[in-house]
Amino acid sequence: MLVLLKDPELTRNLLEYIHDTPGGRRSVSRIARTCKALSEPALNVLWKDLDSLIPLLGLMPSNLFKRPRRPGLGFLRNPDVGDWKKVIAYGDRVRKLSYNEAAGNVHPTIFPILDDCKPQDEVLPKLDSLSWKVESAEGLERSAMFLSSNLRHINVEIGTGIPQDDLINFLTQVGTENSLSSLSISTPTRLPPYLPKILQSQTSLERVGLTAPGALSPSIGRWLSSITTLKSLRLDVSDKSDGAIAAFFGNSPSSGMSSPDFVMTPDSHTSEKELSGAESLVFVNLPSQAEGFKALRHLNLSGEIGSISSFLTRIASPLQHIELALDEPEDAKEWKTLWSTLGKHFRRSLLSLQISASGTSRFHDLVRSTSRGEHTARRLPLDSMERMPNLTRLEIDLPESRVVLNSDLAHLADMCPELEVLKLCPLSRWPTVYGPPKATLAGLAPLTAKCRRLESISIPLHATGASDDTPFDTKASSQSLSSLHVGHSWVEDPLHVSILLSNLAPHLENLRWFHEKNRPGYVEAHDVGWQRVSDVLPHLQRLRLRERAQSSAVSVAKSPAKTAPPRQKPAPVAEKPKPKVEKVDRAIQAKSPSVDAGVQAKVTTRHKNISTKPYQQSVSIDATPDVVHESVDSSVQTVEAAIDARPVMISESIETEVILEPLESPPPFSSSVDHDLIEFNEKISIVGGFPEGSEHGNFTDGYLGKTAGYVARAIRAVSPPIVLRLMDMWAMFTMNTAKVVSDEMVAGLRSPIHFSPPSINTEYQ
């Protein structure tokens, strides 16, 4: 708990994960009420995304509403400033707001009251995303109260009852007051051709979705291709011919790839409404020099498969994620065209591909499921798919094209070796009247053998016995497959299916199927069979893994070390220089014209625990340098004689001759030092004392020296002049004697200079 509280980002991610789980909103609410330390982050997660205005209205006093428990029915009286206290406090936490007029949970009279009585300009000042779904012009006007300055994402779904002028007014207000990152418009109302002029200030858009008539006009094409930050695009290309799609790219200053022919003509397949106006002329197969949509990485298209293929051929940017909502074709050639287009233009860049049914196809499927119409099932032709070496996610969910064969799965394994997630019509129904699915459980063996990173598979299967032992080969055993969703799959022998699954997916952790009795296509016998598989499979997996571990250990222990026989040395041959190989990053397959040989190399690993203890040795080194203490005795007998005697006055002269011995011997020079008398004003503590720092200077520091000094000063103050003169003479005598001794000691310590023996002439009186 302490580590969780120290990292706010970790706390937020954990609470958001709990919030997204079933019943997670209630769990986060309990955390907010029971823990003070987690109360603030939990409240931020709870109020971050609101799908209605009811929670905000519930923060006001209950006596304001007509019915306290249903505040959406309207106000009984207008709220005061004090009634907004909680709304303002919790409104700062709201980041996303959704409103659906068709739900009818908020009465229309509430919005004008909130707009008139609000205590501040923006009720939700930190609102970042707004999703507004309305059916009337009045409902679209109510969104103006929530268009805050921080709004970055707008998703508008407009019904048929809204005229074009109201839509233009809304877009004008959005384009002038906000700096958007994403904009999505879905409406049956035709978009105005001057929409780029309205939104010309939105230069930082990253995601744009236009599902409306007129979305493929040349002016919008020029505007979209000029946005350098555009990363995601969603368009509806239903009922659009190749000429209309070419016009979308052709007139843009930075379009994608196009064919070399240039024809300027009205499109024969364009409706009369599209031909009325300044943009009735389209450029069919217009060549382009510049490359557009350079930053585009995600593309979402809906419409016929032919129009989608025509649109994809004109995109030059390396798309990574493609989502297609198709009107299912009846001709397999159209599927082949789509696979060829994807493989030709996005072979290296495509990472995920999602194909689903359009609204028209799902409506027809819904009608068939509720009536006695014919149950339609067509083959999903995966055998024409081209190689996509980087594709990691493939999801196909179609109500009619749902028949998948084992050969399709084998071809898919060869074309997409890096697959991680595979979903092939997992929601399709297979009632008893129409027979089981065509793909079998043994047909998954090529996928588990060649797609070594496959983690999740969702596909209806016919779980029956295998015709050969290929699924039981160790090469077909996947080390990464952890999730398997079989939907309405059939099962015959649960024990045999469990044994087969334990070999194909020994690390499988999640096995799911449809077991809801109210779901269309439910068969109780298959539900009971898969439940038995789920009960037996974990035990067989544990047994399988243990046997493999023991067999690998025994094979390693029994394999003797093979020693190669000694070879005779061949005759010396001149060696040729070998080319230096730095790196091999591709596998080389050697194939003879008549015989195909394969070699399987399996590395056996063993885990061993080795306990190591380093040997330590403490070594101490005495690094004390050798020091020689030498003392120099520079005292001479003459000094002792001078100290023992009682001189009255000393007159001396010392002659010294300095001799230097360099490389070139210069002539010697002599120096004479005459010591005069030292002035009496030096720092002398007592009569007859020595200068400070001299050899006898410590005498003045004693108690006797201090007492004699005091006596001398007292005598000096009261004595006649003759006594003072005698005292001065005595001080001069003692001072000169000490000076002679100190100079001789200093001269004896000077090592670089050689002194000749001094001659001292002393006269005693």
CSV table of C-alpha atoms in Angstrom, one decimal, residues 30-397:
chain,number,residue,atom,x,y,z
A,30,ARG,CA,-16.2,1.6,-2.2
A,31,ILE,CA,-12.5,2.4,-2.2
A,32,ALA,CA,-13.2,6.1,-2.3
A,33,ARG,CA,-15.5,5.8,0.8
A,34,THR,CA,-13.3,3.6,2.9
A,35,CYS,CA,-9.8,4.8,2.5
A,36,LYS,CA,-8.8,8.5,3.0
A,37,ALA,CA,-5.4,8.1,1.3
A,38,LEU,CA,-7.1,6.7,-1.9
A,39,SER,CA,-10.2,8.8,-1.8
A,40,GLU,CA,-8.9,11.6,-4.1
A,41,PRO,CA,-7.5,9.4,-6.9
A,42,ALA,CA,-10.5,7.1,-6.7
A,43,LEU,CA,-12.9,10.1,-7.1
A,44,ASN,CA,-10.9,11.3,-10.0
A,45,VAL,CA,-11.3,8.0,-11.8
A,46,LEU,CA,-15.1,7.8,-10.9
A,47,TRP,CA,-15.8,11.3,-12.3
A,48,LYS,CA,-13.4,11.3,-15.2
A,49,ASP,CA,-15.9,9.9,-17.7
A,50,LEU,CA,-19.7,10.6,-17.5
A,51,ASP,CA,-22.1,9.0,-19.8
A,52,SER,CA,-25.0,11.3,-18.7
A,53,LEU,CA,-25.7,14.5,-16.8
A,54,ILE,CA,-27.7,12.7,-14.1
A,55,PRO,CA,-24.7,12.3,-11.7
A,56,LEU,CA,-24.1,16.1,-11.8
A,57,LEU,CA,-27.7,16.9,-11.2
A,58,GLY,CA,-27.8,14.5,-8.3
A,59,LEU,CA,-25.2,16.7,-6.5
A,60,MET,CA,-27.7,19.5,-6.0
A,61,PRO,CA,-30.2,19.5,-3.1
A,62,SER,CA,-33.0,17.1,-3.6
A,63,ASN,CA,-35.7,19.8,-2.8
A,64,LEU,CA,-34.9,21.5,-6.1
A,65,PHE,CA,-36.4,18.8,-8.3
A,66,LYS,CA,-39.9,17.7,-9.0
A,67,ARG,CA,-39.0,14.2,-8.0
A,68,PRO,CA,-35.9,13.9,-5.7
A,69,ARG,CA,-34.9,10.5,-6.8
A,70,ARG,CA,-35.3,11.3,-10.5
A,71,PRO,CA,-33.6,14.7,-11.0
A,72,GLY,CA,-33.7,14.4,-14.8
A,73,LEU,CA,-37.5,15.1,-14.9
A,74,GLY,CA,-36.9,18.8,-14.2
A,75,PHE,CA,-36.5,21.5,-11.6
A,76,LEU,CA,-39.2,22.6,-9.1
A,77,ARG,CA,-37.4,25.9,-8.5
A,78,ASN,CA,-34.2,27.5,-9.9
A,79,PRO,CA,-31.0,26.7,-8.0
A,80,ASP,CA,-29.2,29.4,-6.0
A,81,VAL,CA,-25.4,30.0,-5.9
A,82,GLY,CA,-25.1,27.9,-2.8
A,83,ASP,CA,-26.7,24.9,-4.5
A,84,TRP,CA,-23.8,24.8,-7.1
A,85,LYS,CA,-21.1,24.1,-4.5
A,86,LYS,CA,-20.8,20.4,-5.0
A,87,VAL,CA,-21.4,20.6,-8.7
A,88,ILE,CA,-18.4,23.0,-9.1
A,89,ALA,CA,-16.2,20.9,-6.8
A,90,TYR,CA,-16.8,17.6,-8.6
A,91,GLY,CA,-17.1,19.3,-12.0
A,92,ASP,CA,-13.3,19.9,-12.0
A,93,ARG,CA,-12.8,16.1,-12.1
A,94,VAL,CA,-14.8,15.6,-15.3
A,95,ARG,CA,-12.8,15.0,-18.4
A,96,LYS,CA,-15.3,13.3,-20.8
A,97,LEU,CA,-19.0,13.9,-21.1
A,98,SER,CA,-21.4,11.9,-23.3
A,99,TYR,CA,-25.0,12.9,-24.1
A,100,ASN,CA,-27.7,10.9,-26.0
A,101,GLU,CA,-30.9,12.8,-26.7
A,102,ALA,CA,-32.7,9.6,-27.6
A,103,ALA,CA,-32.2,8.2,-24.1
A,104,GLY,CA,-34.6,10.7,-22.7
A,105,ASN,CA,-33.2,10.7,-19.2
A,106,VAL,CA,-32.7,14.5,-19.1
A,107,HIS,CA,-35.6,16.8,-19.7
A,108,PRO,CA,-35.0,19.5,-22.3
A,109,THR,CA,-36.1,22.3,-19.8
A,110,ILE,CA,-33.1,21.6,-17.6
A,111,PHE,CA,-30.5,22.9,-20.0
A,112,PRO,CA,-31.7,26.6,-20.2
A,113,ILE,CA,-32.0,26.7,-16.4
A,114,LEU,CA,-28.5,25.4,-15.9
A,115,ASP,CA,-27.2,27.9,-18.5
A,116,ASP,CA,-29.0,30.9,-16.8
A,117,CYS,CA,-28.2,30.1,-13.2
A,118,LYS,CA,-24.6,28.8,-13.5
A,119,PRO,CA,-22.2,30.7,-11.1
A,120,GLN,CA,-19.3,30.7,-13.6
A,121,ASP,CA,-18.8,30.7,-17.3
A,122,GLU,CA,-17.9,27.1,-17.7
A,123,VAL,CA,-19.6,24.4,-15.6
A,124,LEU,CA,-17.0,21.8,-16.5
A,125,PRO,CA,-13.8,23.9,-17.0
A,126,LYS,CA,-11.5,20.9,-17.5
A,127,LEU,CA,-13.7,19.0,-20.0
A,128,ASP,CA,-11.4,17.4,-22.6
A,129,SER,CA,-13.7,15.2,-24.7
A,130,LEU,CA,-17.4,15.7,-25.7
A,131,SER,CA,-19.6,13.1,-27.3
A,132,TRP,CA,-22.9,14.5,-28.5
A,133,LYS,CA,-25.6,12.4,-30.2
A,134,VAL,CA,-28.8,14.3,-31.1
A,135,GLU,CA,-31.8,14.1,-33.4
A,136,SER,CA,-32.9,17.7,-33.4
A,137,ALA,CA,-31.5,21.2,-33.9
A,138,GLU,CA,-32.4,22.1,-30.4
A,139,GLY,CA,-30.4,19.2,-29.0
A,140,LEU,CA,-27.4,20.4,-31.0
A,141,GLU,CA,-27.7,23.9,-29.6
A,142,ARG,CA,-27.6,22.6,-26.0
A,143,SER,CA,-23.9,21.5,-26.5
A,144,ALA,CA,-22.8,25.2,-26.6
A,145,MET,CA,-22.9,25.2,-22.7
A,146,PHE,CA,-20.1,22.6,-22.6
A,147,LEU,CA,-17.8,23.9,-25.3
A,148,SER,CA,-15.0,24.8,-22.8
A,149,SER,CA,-11.7,26.3,-23.8
A,150,ASN,CA,-9.8,23.1,-22.9
A,151,LEU,CA,-11.9,20.9,-25.3
A,152,ARG,CA,-9.7,18.8,-27.5
A,153,HIS,CA,-11.9,15.9,-28.8
A,154,ILE,CA,-15.4,16.3,-30.3
A,155,ASN,CA,-17.6,13.4,-31.6
A,156,VAL,CA,-20.9,14.5,-33.0
A,157,GLU,CA,-23.6,12.1,-34.3
A,158,ILE,CA,-26.4,14.0,-35.9
A,159,GLY,CA,-29.8,12.7,-37.1
A,160,THR,CA,-31.8,13.5,-40.2
A,161,GLY,CA,-33.8,16.3,-38.6
A,162,ILE,CA,-31.0,18.8,-38.5
A,163,PRO,CA,-30.6,21.3,-41.4
A,164,GLN,CA,-27.2,22.1,-42.9
A,165,ASP,CA,-27.3,25.7,-41.5
A,166,ASP,CA,-27.4,24.5,-37.9
A,167,LEU,CA,-24.5,22.1,-38.6
A,168,ILE,CA,-22.5,25.0,-40.1
A,169,ASN,CA,-23.2,27.2,-37.1
A,170,PHE,CA,-22.0,24.4,-34.7
A,171,LEU,CA,-18.9,23.8,-36.7
A,172,THR,CA,-18.1,27.5,-36.9
A,173,GLN,CA,-18.3,27.8,-33.1
A,174,VAL,CA,-16.2,24.8,-32.6
A,175,GLY,CA,-13.5,25.8,-35.2
A,176,THR,CA,-13.1,29.4,-33.8
A,177,GLU,CA,-13.0,28.7,-30.0
A,178,ASN,CA,-11.1,25.5,-29.6
A,179,SER,CA,-7.8,23.9,-30.7
A,180,LEU,CA,-8.9,20.3,-31.4
A,181,SER,CA,-6.9,17.1,-31.6
A,182,SER,CA,-9.7,14.9,-32.9
A,183,LEU,CA,-12.9,15.6,-34.8
A,184,SER,CA,-15.6,13.1,-35.8
A,185,ILE,CA,-18.8,14.0,-37.6
A,186,SER,CA,-21.4,11.4,-38.5
A,187,THR,CA,-24.5,12.8,-40.2
A,188,PRO,CA,-26.8,12.1,-43.1
A,189,THR,CA,-26.7,15.8,-43.9
A,190,ARG,CA,-24.4,16.7,-46.7
A,191,LEU,CA,-21.2,18.5,-45.6
A,192,PRO,CA,-20.7,21.9,-47.0
A,193,PRO,CA,-18.0,22.3,-49.6
A,194,TYR,CA,-16.5,25.2,-47.7
A,195,LEU,CA,-15.9,23.0,-44.6
A,196,PRO,CA,-12.1,23.4,-44.9
A,197,LYS,CA,-12.5,27.2,-44.7
A,198,ILE,CA,-14.5,26.9,-41.5
A,199,LEU,CA,-11.9,24.6,-39.9
A,200,GLN,CA,-8.8,26.2,-41.4
A,201,SER,CA,-7.6,27.2,-38.0
A,202,GLN,CA,-7.5,23.6,-36.8
A,203,THR,CA,-3.9,22.8,-37.9
A,204,SER,CA,-3.1,20.4,-35.0
A,205,LEU,CA,-5.7,17.7,-35.8
A,206,GLU,CA,-4.4,14.1,-35.3
A,207,ARG,CA,-7.6,12.2,-35.9
A,208,VAL,CA,-10.5,13.0,-38.3
A,209,GLY,CA,-13.6,11.0,-39.0
A,210,LEU,CA,-16.1,12.1,-41.6
A,211,THR,CA,-19.1,9.8,-42.2
A,212,ALA,CA,-21.4,12.0,-44.3
A,213,PRO,CA,-22.2,12.8,-47.9
A,214,GLY,CA,-19.7,15.1,-49.5
A,215,ALA,CA,-16.8,13.8,-47.4
A,216,LEU,CA,-14.9,12.8,-50.5
A,217,SER,CA,-15.1,16.1,-52.2
A,218,PRO,CA,-11.8,17.5,-53.7
A,219,SER,CA,-11.9,20.5,-51.3
A,220,ILE,CA,-12.0,18.3,-48.3
A,221,GLY,CA,-9.3,16.1,-49.8
A,222,ARG,CA,-7.0,19.1,-50.2
A,223,TRP,CA,-7.7,20.2,-46.7
A,224,LEU,CA,-7.0,16.7,-45.2
A,225,SER,CA,-3.8,16.2,-47.2
A,226,SER,CA,-2.5,19.6,-46.0
A,227,ILE,CA,-2.7,18.6,-42.3
A,228,THR,CA,0.8,17.5,-41.5
A,229,THR,CA,-0.1,16.1,-38.0
A,230,LEU,CA,-2.9,13.8,-39.3
A,231,LYS,CA,-2.4,10.3,-38.0
A,232,SER,CA,-5.8,8.7,-38.1
A,233,LEU,CA,-8.5,9.0,-40.8
A,234,ARG,CA,-12.0,7.6,-41.0
A,235,LEU,CA,-14.1,7.9,-44.2
A,236,ASP,CA,-17.2,6.4,-45.8
A,237,VAL,CA,-16.6,5.5,-49.5
A,238,SER,CA,-19.9,3.8,-50.1
A,239,ASP,CA,-21.2,4.2,-53.6
A,240,LYS,CA,-18.1,6.0,-54.8
A,241,SER,CA,-16.6,5.3,-58.1
A,242,ASP,CA,-13.0,5.3,-59.0
A,243,GLY,CA,-13.4,8.8,-60.6
A,244,ALA,CA,-14.7,10.3,-57.4
A,245,ILE,CA,-12.0,8.7,-55.3
A,246,ALA,CA,-9.4,10.0,-57.8
A,247,ALA,CA,-10.8,13.5,-57.5
A,248,PHE,CA,-10.4,13.3,-53.7
A,249,PHE,CA,-6.6,12.7,-54.3
A,250,GLY,CA,-6.1,14.4,-57.6
A,251,ASN,CA,-6.9,18.0,-56.7
A,252,SER,CA,-5.1,17.8,-53.4
A,253,PRO,CA,-1.7,19.5,-53.4
A,254,SER,CA,-0.1,16.5,-51.7
A,255,SER,CA,-1.9,13.3,-52.8
A,256,GLY,CA,-0.8,9.8,-52.8
A,257,MET,CA,-0.1,7.3,-55.5
A,258,SER,CA,-2.1,7.5,-58.8
A,259,SER,CA,-2.1,6.1,-62.2
A,260,PRO,CA,-0.3,7.9,-65.1
A,261,ASP,CA,-3.4,8.8,-67.2
A,262,PHE,CA,-4.8,12.3,-67.0
A,263,VAL,CA,-8.5,12.8,-68.0
A,264,MET,CA,-10.7,15.7,-66.9
A,265,THR,CA,-14.3,14.7,-67.3
A,266,PRO,CA,-17.5,14.5,-65.3
A,267,ASP,CA,-17.8,11.1,-63.5
A,268,SER,CA,-20.5,9.0,-65.2
A,269,HIS,CA,-21.3,7.3,-61.9
A,270,THR,CA,-21.8,10.5,-59.9
A,271,SER,CA,-25.3,11.4,-58.9
A,272,GLU,CA,-27.0,14.6,-60.1
A,273,LYS,CA,-26.5,16.3,-56.7
A,274,GLU,CA,-22.8,15.8,-56.9
A,275,LEU,CA,-22.7,17.2,-60.4
A,276,SER,CA,-24.5,20.4,-59.3
A,277,GLY,CA,-21.9,22.9,-58.1
A,278,ALA,CA,-18.4,24.1,-58.8
A,279,GLU,CA,-16.9,20.7,-58.0
A,280,SER,CA,-18.8,18.7,-60.5
A,281,LEU,CA,-15.7,18.1,-62.6
A,282,VAL,CA,-13.5,15.3,-61.3
A,283,PHE,CA,-10.0,14.4,-62.3
A,284,VAL,CA,-9.9,10.7,-63.2
A,285,ASN,CA,-6.5,9.1,-62.6
A,286,LEU,CA,-4.9,12.5,-62.0
A,287,PRO,CA,-1.1,12.1,-61.6
A,288,SER,CA,0.5,13.7,-58.6
A,289,GLN,CA,4.1,14.8,-57.9
A,290,ALA,CA,4.0,15.4,-54.2
A,291,GLU,CA,3.3,12.8,-51.5
A,292,GLY,CA,0.4,13.4,-49.1
A,293,PHE,CA,-0.7,12.1,-45.8
A,294,LYS,CA,2.9,11.5,-44.7
A,295,ALA,CA,2.0,11.1,-41.0
A,296,LEU,CA,-1.0,8.9,-41.6
A,297,ARG,CA,-0.7,5.5,-39.8
A,298,HIS,CA,-4.3,4.5,-39.1
A,299,LEU,CA,-7.1,4.2,-41.7
A,300,ASN,CA,-10.7,3.3,-41.2
A,301,LEU,CA,-12.8,2.8,-44.3
A,302,SER,CA,-16.4,1.7,-44.9
A,303,GLY,CA,-18.2,0.8,-48.1
A,304,GLU,CA,-17.9,-1.7,-51.0
A,305,ILE,CA,-14.8,-3.7,-51.3
A,306,GLY,CA,-14.0,-2.3,-54.8
A,307,SER,CA,-14.2,1.3,-53.6
A,308,ILE,CA,-12.0,0.5,-50.6
A,309,SER,CA,-9.4,-1.2,-52.8
A,310,SER,CA,-9.4,1.9,-55.1
A,311,PHE,CA,-8.8,4.2,-52.1
A,312,LEU,CA,-6.0,2.1,-50.7
A,313,THR,CA,-4.1,2.1,-53.9
A,314,ARG,CA,-3.7,5.9,-53.7
A,315,ILE,CA,-2.3,6.0,-50.2
A,316,ALA,CA,1.5,6.3,-50.2
A,317,SER,CA,2.1,6.5,-46.5
A,318,PRO,CA,3.1,3.4,-44.6
A,319,LEU,CA,-0.1,2.4,-42.8
A,320,GLN,CA,0.2,0.4,-39.7
A,321,HIS,CA,-3.4,-0.2,-38.7
A,322,ILE,CA,-6.3,-0.7,-41.1
A,323,GLU,CA,-10.0,-1.1,-40.2
A,324,LEU,CA,-12.5,-2.0,-42.9
A,325,ALA,CA,-16.3,-2.2,-42.7
A,326,LEU,CA,-17.3,-4.1,-45.8
A,327,ASP,CA,-20.4,-4.9,-47.8
A,328,GLU,CA,-19.6,-8.5,-48.2
A,329,PRO,CA,-18.9,-9.4,-51.9
A,330,GLU,CA,-20.2,-12.5,-53.6
A,331,ASP,CA,-17.4,-12.8,-56.0
A,332,ALA,CA,-14.1,-14.2,-54.8
A,333,LYS,CA,-12.2,-12.1,-57.3
A,334,GLU,CA,-12.9,-8.9,-55.2
A,335,TRP,CA,-11.3,-10.6,-52.2
A,336,LYS,CA,-8.3,-11.4,-54.3
A,337,THR,CA,-8.0,-7.7,-55.4
A,338,LEU,CA,-8.2,-6.6,-51.7
A,339,TRP,CA,-5.5,-9.0,-50.6
A,340,SER,CA,-3.3,-8.1,-53.5
A,341,THR,CA,-3.6,-4.4,-52.7
A,342,LEU,CA,-2.8,-4.9,-49.1
A,343,GLY,CA,0.2,-7.0,-49.9
A,344,LYS,CA,1.5,-4.7,-52.6
A,345,HIS,CA,1.3,-1.4,-50.7
A,346,PHE,CA,1.5,-2.3,-47.0
A,347,ARG,CA,3.5,-5.5,-46.9
A,348,ARG,CA,6.2,-4.2,-44.6
A,349,SER,CA,4.4,-1.7,-42.5
A,350,LEU,CA,1.0,-3.3,-41.7
A,351,LEU,CA,0.7,-4.4,-38.1
A,352,SER,CA,-3.0,-5.0,-37.6
A,353,LEU,CA,-5.9,-5.6,-39.9
A,354,GLN,CA,-9.6,-5.6,-38.8
A,355,ILE,CA,-12.4,-6.5,-41.2
A,356,SER,CA,-16.0,-6.3,-40.1
A,357,ALA,CA,-19.4,-6.0,-41.7
A,358,SER,CA,-21.0,-2.7,-42.6
A,359,GLY,CA,-24.3,-1.6,-41.2
A,360,THR,CA,-26.1,-2.8,-44.3
A,361,SER,CA,-24.7,-6.3,-44.0
A,362,ARG,CA,-25.5,-6.6,-40.3
A,363,PHE,CA,-29.1,-5.4,-41.0
A,364,HIS,CA,-29.6,-8.2,-43.5
A,365,ASP,CA,-28.1,-10.7,-41.1
A,366,LEU,CA,-30.5,-9.5,-38.4
A,367,VAL,CA,-33.5,-9.9,-40.7
A,368,ARG,CA,-32.4,-13.4,-41.6
A,369,SER,CA,-32.0,-14.4,-38.0
A,370,THR,CA,-35.6,-13.3,-37.1
A,371,SER,CA,-37.3,-14.7,-40.2
A,372,ARG,CA,-37.4,-18.0,-42.1
A,373,GLY,CA,-35.0,-16.8,-44.7
A,374,GLU,CA,-32.2,-18.9,-46.1
A,375,HIS,CA,-29.1,-19.3,-43.9
A,376,THR,CA,-26.2,-18.0,-46.0
A,377,ALA,CA,-22.7,-19.1,-45.5
A,378,ARG,CA,-19.8,-18.4,-47.9
A,379,ARG,CA,-16.2,-19.2,-47.9
A,380,LEU,CA,-13.7,-16.7,-46.6
A,381,PRO,CA,-10.9,-17.0,-49.2
A,382,LEU,CA,-7.7,-16.7,-47.2
A,383,ASP,CA,-5.8,-18.7,-49.7
A,384,SER,CA,-5.3,-15.6,-51.9
A,385,MET,CA,-3.7,-13.6,-49.1
A,386,GLU,CA,-0.2,-12.4,-49.8
A,387,ARG,CA,2.8,-12.4,-47.4
A,388,MET,CA,2.7,-9.9,-44.6
A,389,PRO,CA,5.7,-10.6,-42.4
A,390,ASN,CA,5.0,-8.0,-39.8
A,391,LEU,CA,1.3,-8.5,-39.2
A,392,THR,CA,0.6,-9.2,-35.6
A,393,ARG,CA,-3.2,-8.9,-35.3
A,394,LEU,CA,-5.8,-10.2,-37.7
A,395,GLU,CA,-9.5,-9.9,-36.9
A,396,ILE,CA,-12.3,-10.8,-39.4
A,397,ASP,CA,-15.9,-10.9,-38.3
